[in-house]
Amino acid sequence: MALIITDECINCDVCEPECPNEAITPGDEIYEIDPAKCTECVGHYDTPQCVEVCPVDCIPKDPDHVETEDQLMDKYHKLTG
């Protein structure tokens, strides 16, 4: 399942450079995660790096984009070629 950034985001800029898939971008008011690019860092790291660095704990799993570990790994392979 992809992750989502909630409106508790304080725009601290620490999550964007940590994303190995470049799935995080500045939105109009808060940062946003592109679910087509988010693999929860599967294939890169053991844990989602944006969640690890977020100081306000505003990056939960996105219930609208549920994916299994295998689906996330498949997405990782497609993104990394």
JSON list of C-alpha atoms in Angstrom, two decimals:
[
{"chain": "A", "resi": 1, "resn": "MET", "atom": "CA", "xyz": [0.00, 0.00, 0.00]},
{"chain": "A", "resi": 2, "resn": "ALA", "atom": "CA", "xyz": [1.30, 3.43, -0.77]},
{"chain": "A", "resi": 3, "resn": "LEU", "atom": "CA", "xyz": [1.76, 6.03, 1.91]},
{"chain": "A", "resi": 4, "resn": "ILE", "atom": "CA", "xyz": [-0.03, 9.37, 2.21]},
{"chain": "A", "resi": 5, "resn": "ILE", "atom": "CA", "xyz": [0.92, 12.65, 3.84]},
{"chain": "A", "resi": 6, "resn": "THR", "atom": "CA", "xyz": [-1.82, 14.08, 6.04]},
{"chain": "A", "resi": 7, "resn": "ASP", "atom": "CA", "xyz": [-2.66, 17.70, 6.71]},
{"chain": "A", "resi": 8, "resn": "GLU", "atom": "CA", "xyz": [-0.58, 17.56, 9.90]},
{"chain": "A", "resi": 9, "resn": "CYS", "atom": "CA", "xyz": [2.44, 18.05, 7.59]},
{"chain": "A", "resi": 10, "resn": "ILE", "atom": "CA", "xyz": [4.49, 21.10, 8.59]},
{"chain": "A", "resi": 11, "resn": "ASN", "atom": "CA", "xyz": [6.38, 21.36, 5.29]},
{"chain": "A", "resi": 12, "resn": "CYS", "atom": "CA", "xyz": [9.71, 20.79, 7.00]},
{"chain": "A", "resi": 13, "resn": "ASP", "atom": "CA", "xyz": [11.27, 19.48, 3.75]},
{"chain": "A", "resi": 14, "resn": "VAL", "atom": "CA", "xyz": [12.95, 16.42, 5.28]},
{"chain": "A", "resi": 15, "resn": "CYS", "atom": "CA", "xyz": [10.90, 13.70, 3.58]},
{"chain": "A", "resi": 16, "resn": "GLU", "atom": "CA", "xyz": [11.30, 14.66, -0.09]},
{"chain": "A", "resi": 17, "resn": "PRO", "atom": "CA", "xyz": [15.06, 14.02, -0.42]},
{"chain": "A", "resi": 18, "resn": "GLU", "atom": "CA", "xyz": [14.77, 10.72, 1.48]},
{"chain": "A", "resi": 19, "resn": "CYS", "atom": "CA", "xyz": [12.42, 9.09, -1.07]},
{"chain": "A", "resi": 20, "resn": "PRO", "atom": "CA", "xyz": [14.41, 6.78, -3.36]},
{"chain": "A", "resi": 21, "resn": "ASN", "atom": "CA", "xyz": [11.56, 6.71, -5.91]},
{"chain": "A", "resi": 22, "resn": "GLU", "atom": "CA", "xyz": [11.07, 10.50, -6.08]},
{"chain": "A", "resi": 23, "resn": "ALA", "atom": "CA", "xyz": [7.43, 9.93, -5.13]},
{"chain": "A", "resi": 24, "resn": "ILE", "atom": "CA", "xyz": [7.27, 12.92, -2.78]},
{"chain": "A", "resi": 25, "resn": "THR", "atom": "CA", "xyz": [6.74, 16.41, -4.19]},
{"chain": "A", "resi": 26, "resn": "PRO", "atom": "CA", "xyz": [5.65, 19.77, -2.80]},
{"chain": "A", "resi": 27, "resn": "GLY", "atom": "CA", "xyz": [1.91, 20.25, -3.13]},
{"chain": "A", "resi": 28, "resn": "ASP", "atom": "CA", "xyz": [-0.10, 23.45, -2.92]},
{"chain": "A", "resi": 29, "resn": "GLU", "atom": "CA", "xyz": [-0.16, 23.38, 0.90]},
{"chain": "A", "resi": 30, "resn": "ILE", "atom": "CA", "xyz": [1.65, 20.21, 2.02]},
{"chain": "A", "resi": 31, "resn": "TYR", "atom": "CA", "xyz": [3.92, 17.60, 0.51]},
{"chain": "A", "resi": 32, "resn": "GLU", "atom": "CA", "xyz": [2.23, 14.88, -1.53]},
{"chain": "A", "resi": 33, "resn": "ILE", "atom": "CA", "xyz": [3.08, 11.26, -2.33]},
{"chain": "A", "resi": 34, "resn": "ASP", "atom": "CA", "xyz": [2.44, 9.85, -5.80]},
{"chain": "A", "resi": 35, "resn": "PRO", "atom": "CA", "xyz": [0.95, 6.40, -5.13]},
{"chain": "A", "resi": 36, "resn": "ALA", "atom": "CA", "xyz": [2.14, 5.19, -8.53]},
{"chain": "A", "resi": 37, "resn": "LYS", "atom": "CA", "xyz": [5.74, 5.74, -7.40]},
{"chain": "A", "resi": 38, "resn": "CYS", "atom": "CA", "xyz": [5.51, 4.88, -3.69]},
{"chain": "A", "resi": 39, "resn": "THR", "atom": "CA", "xyz": [6.77, 1.41, -2.80]},
{"chain": "A", "resi": 40, "resn": "GLU", "atom": "CA", "xyz": [7.06, 2.14, 0.94]},
{"chain": "A", "resi": 41, "resn": "CYS", "atom": "CA", "xyz": [10.79, 1.80, 0.17]},
{"chain": "A", "resi": 42, "resn": "VAL", "atom": "CA", "xyz": [10.35, -1.92, -0.59]},
{"chain": "A", "resi": 43, "resn": "GLY", "atom": "CA", "xyz": [13.37, -2.92, -2.65]},
{"chain": "A", "resi": 44, "resn": "HIS", "atom": "CA", "xyz": [15.44, -0.06, -1.27]},
{"chain": "A", "resi": 45, "resn": "TYR", "atom": "CA", "xyz": [15.17, -0.13, 2.54]},
{"chain": "A", "resi": 46, "resn": "ASP", "atom": "CA", "xyz": [13.56, -2.17, 5.32]},
{"chain": "A", "resi": 47, "resn": "THR", "atom": "CA", "xyz": [11.34, 0.73, 6.41]},
{"chain": "A", "resi": 48, "resn": "PRO", "atom": "CA", "xyz": [9.84, 3.75, 4.67]},
{"chain": "A", "resi": 49, "resn": "GLN", "atom": "CA", "xyz": [12.46, 6.46, 4.92]},
{"chain": "A", "resi": 50, "resn": "CYS", "atom": "CA", "xyz": [9.98, 9.35, 4.89]},
{"chain": "A", "resi": 51, "resn": "VAL", "atom": "CA", "xyz": [8.26, 7.88, 7.96]},
{"chain": "A", "resi": 52, "resn": "GLU", "atom": "CA", "xyz": [11.63, 7.49, 9.68]},
{"chain": "A", "resi": 53, "resn": "VAL", "atom": "CA", "xyz": [12.55, 11.17, 9.29]},
{"chain": "A", "resi": 54, "resn": "CYS", "atom": "CA", "xyz": [9.12, 12.79, 9.71]},
{"chain": "A", "resi": 55, "resn": "PRO", "atom": "CA", "xyz": [9.13, 14.85, 12.93]},
{"chain": "A", "resi": 56, "resn": "VAL", "atom": "CA", "xyz": [5.32, 15.02, 13.24]},
{"chain": "A", "resi": 57, "resn": "ASP", "atom": "CA", "xyz": [4.29, 11.45, 12.34]},
{"chain": "A", "resi": 58, "resn": "CYS", "atom": "CA", "xyz": [1.98, 12.48, 9.48]},
{"chain": "A", "resi": 59, "resn": "ILE", "atom": "CA", "xyz": [2.73, 9.71, 6.94]},
{"chain": "A", "resi": 60, "resn": "PRO", "atom": "CA", "xyz": [0.40, 6.73, 7.41]},
{"chain": "A", "resi": 61, "resn": "LYS", "atom": "CA", "xyz": [-0.51, 3.98, 4.95]},
{"chain": "A", "resi": 62, "resn": "ASP", "atom": "CA", "xyz": [-2.99, 5.17, 2.33]},
{"chain": "A", "resi": 63, "resn": "PRO", "atom": "CA", "xyz": [-6.20, 3.10, 2.65]},
{"chain": "A", "resi": 64, "resn": "ASP", "atom": "CA", "xyz": [-7.14, 4.07, -0.93]},
{"chain": "A", "resi": 65, "resn": "HIS", "atom": "CA", "xyz": [-4.02, 2.37, -2.34]},
{"chain": "A", "resi": 66, "resn": "VAL", "atom": "CA", "xyz": [-3.77, -1.04, -0.70]},
{"chain": "A", "resi": 67, "resn": "GLU", "atom": "CA", "xyz": [-0.94, -3.22, -2.05]},
{"chain": "A", "resi": 68, "resn": "THR", "atom": "CA", "xyz": [0.75, -6.40, -0.89]},
{"chain": "A", "resi": 69, "resn": "GLU", "atom": "CA", "xyz": [4.48, -6.73, -0.33]},
{"chain": "A", "resi": 70, "resn": "ASP", "atom": "CA", "xyz": [4.71, -8.61, -3.66]},
{"chain": "A", "resi": 71, "resn": "GLN", "atom": "CA", "xyz": [2.84, -5.85, -5.49]},
{"chain": "A", "resi": 72, "resn": "LEU", "atom": "CA", "xyz": [5.17, -3.25, -3.97]},
{"chain": "A", "resi": 73, "resn": "MET", "atom": "CA", "xyz": [8.20, -5.28, -5.08]},
{"chain": "A", "resi": 74, "resn": "ASP", "atom": "CA", "xyz": [6.75, -5.56, -8.60]},
{"chain": "A", "resi": 75, "resn": "LYS", "atom": "CA", "xyz": [6.27, -1.78, -8.66]},
{"chain": "A", "resi": 76, "resn": "TYR", "atom": "CA", "xyz": [9.87, -1.35, -7.45]},
{"chain": "A", "resi": 77, "resn": "HIS", "atom": "CA", "xyz": [11.13, -3.50, -10.35]},
{"chain": "A", "resi": 78, "resn": "LYS", "atom": "CA", "xyz": [9.08, -1.52, -12.88]},
{"chain": "A", "resi": 79, "resn": "LEU", "atom": "CA", "xyz": [10.33, 1.80, -11.49]},
{"chain": "A", "resi": 80, "resn": "THR", "atom": "CA", "xyz": [13.98, 0.78, -11.38]},
{"chain": "A", "resi": 81, "resn": "GLY", "atom": "CA", "xyz": [14.01, -1.13, -14.67]}
]
